[in-house]
Amino acid sequence: MPKIQNFKMYINGEWVDSSSGKKIQTLNPENNEVWATVPEANEKDVDKAVQSAQNAFENSWSILHPRDRAKYLRLIADQLRENAEHLGKIETIDTGKIYRETKTQANYIAEYYDYFAGLADKVEGTVVPIDKPDMQVTTTRIPIGVVAAIIPWNSQMLLTAVKLAPALAMGNTVVIKASELAPVTLLEFAKLIEKTGIPKGVINIITGLGEPCGKALTTHNLVERIAFTGGPETAKHIVKNSAENLSQVSLELGGKSPVVVFDDADQENALNGITAGIFGASGQSCIAGSRLYLQSNIYDEFLDKLITKAKKIKLGGPMEEDTQMGPLNSFKQLENIEKNIKSTTEQGGKIRCGGERSSVSNKGYYFPATIIECENHNLPVAENELFGPILSVMKFDNEEEVIKKMNDNKYGLSSGVYTSNFARGHRVSKAIRAGIVFINTYRLISPMAPFGGIKDSGYGKEAGIESIKEYTRIKTTWYNSSDKPISDPFTIG
Ligand code: NAD
C-alpha cells in the first residue's frame, strides 16, 4: 500500500500543524483508501490565520500600489501554468475528477489571475457634482479588510481564483478554508504561492471541518467579507454566522439547471451540449444541466439517441487518458443518489440507462451515466440537486408551457436552450429565471464572464469586470476649499 502523505497548513507564510495536533484523513475516491492527512484546524488556528491576515492587511498589502499587487497575481498565474500537471494530478487523486479536466483547468485558471492583475490599477473613483459651493467631494474604492473564502471540494482551483484574485487585486488579505472532503490541492497551491514571495500573511490556507473551523472563521470579529461557495444548507449557517461580525457575504450555491430542446434544434449539437452539461465531471458541477425538457414531437427519437450516447460513456480510473467519467467524490454522495433514484422509481420514474452502482470497481464510488424519464418534475431526481450523472427527462408541447416548467424550481443558477430559431432563443432565454443561460452550448467559463445565480442559488457574481468591486467599499471624501470659516456649527447643510 502506498505511504500516506501528511500535509501542513499555510499560515503567516509558515507551514504548520493544527495546535491540537488533530488531523483529517482524506480518501482517494478511486479506491476508498486514505492517501493523505491534513491538519484539523480549531478556533485557535483560525484566530492565528485571521490575525496574520489582518496584520498583513494593515502593514503591507493594502498600502502597496495596485500595480505592484498585480505583479504578484501574475506570478501566481505563472506558477499555475508551470505546475498545472502536478496540481491536476493531486486534484484527481483527492477528488476523483478526471485528470484530463483537472490539468486543463489548473492551466486555464492562470487566466483569472492575469485578468484581475490587469484590472487592479483600473478601478477609479469619481468626483461628485456636489450641491454646495466651495466643496469638492470624491469617492474612492478602498479594500474591505480580511476576506474569508470558504471553498467546496469541487472545482476548487476555479472557485478559489474568483475570490482570491479580485480580493488581492483590491488590497484585501485572505484566509482560505479548503473543503475537508478534498483539502490537499489547495495546500499544494499554497506551495506555489510561497514561491511567488508574496508578503507573509496576505494569503493563508487552512484545513478543517465546517465546525469548528468554518464557523470560527466566518464569525471571527476581524473578518469583514465572506465569499462562500457550497451547498444551500451550509449557506444558511454562513449567513447566521455573519450576524456575529456583520461581514459582507456572497453566496454561490447549488442548482437544478433546466435545459430545453425544441424540435428545430440541431440535434447533434444538443446531444453534445447535454452530455457535457450533465455527464462532464460526472455531473458534479454546480451548473450541471440536470433537468431536460424535450418537445413532444422529437421526444422518442431524441431520447433514444441520447441513451445510445450515454451508454457509450467510458467510466474508469480518473488518471486514464480515455476515461470520460471518473468516480464520484464520496460514498455519501453515491448513497444520496441511490436514495433519490429509489424513491423516484417507486413514484413512477423510469430508468432508461444506468441507475445502479457500477461494477467497474468494487472499491471506488463509481456511478454510470443515468437517464430517468419522469412524468412530472416534482419527482425527487427531477427536483433535488444530486451532484451526480443523473439526468431527468420530461416532455413538453409548447414554449409557454416549458418556460413555466423550467422556472418551477427553487434554484436559479444555470440553464440551456437548444433551438435554431433566433427569436425563440432570445425570448426563452429572457424568460428563464437563472443567473446564466447557454444558448446552443453549455458548460463554459471565462474570467470575463460573470458567474452566479439567483433565487436559492445565491447572490453576488464572481468573475467579470464588476466582481472586483465586490471586494471594495466606497469612501467619500469632502474637501473644503472655502477661505471663510464655517458659519453656523449647529446646523447641517
Ligand atoms: P458544502 O456546503 O458541504 O461545503 C462547502 C464548504 O463549507 C466546506 O469547506 C465546508 O467545510 C464548509 N462549511 C460547512 N459547514 C460550515 C459552517 N457551519 N460554517 C462555515 N463553513 C462551513 O458543499 P460541498 O459538498 O463541498 O460542495 C457541493 C455544493 O457546492 C453543491 O451544492 C454545489 O452545487 C455547490 N457548488 C456551487 C458552485 C457555484 O459556483 N454556484 C460551485 C461549486 C459547487
mmCIF file of C-alpha atoms in Angstrom, residues 133-135 480 482-493:
data_model
loop_
_atom_site.group_PDB
_atom_site.id
_atom_site.type_symbol
_atom_site.label_atom_id
_atom_site.label_comp_id
_atom_site.label_asym_id
_atom_site.label_seq_id
_atom_site.Cartn_x
_atom_site.Cartn_y
_atom_site.Cartn_z
ATOM 1 C CA PRO A 133 -20.271 75.928 -3.115
ATOM 2 C CA ASP A 134 -16.607 75.651 -2.146
ATOM 3 C CA MET A 135 -16.811 71.921 -1.588
ATOM 4 C CA ASN A 480 -13.437 72.335 1.873
ATOM 5 C CA SER A 482 -13.591 77.994 1.158
ATOM 6 C CA ASP A 483 -11.499 80.810 2.648
ATOM 7 C CA LYS A 484 -14.155 81.542 5.239
ATOM 8 C CA PRO A 485 -14.751 79.660 8.495
ATOM 9 C CA ILE A 486 -17.894 77.505 8.867
ATOM 10 C CA SER A 487 -20.743 79.925 9.535
ATOM 11 C CA ASP A 488 -23.012 78.045 11.960
ATOM 12 C CA PRO A 489 -21.630 74.905 13.613
ATOM 13 C CA PHE A 490 -25.097 73.940 14.897
ATOM 14 C CA THR A 491 -26.772 73.304 11.558
ATOM 15 C CA ILE A 492 -26.282 70.641 8.906
ATOM 16 C CA GLY A 493 -26.413 71.548 5.261
#
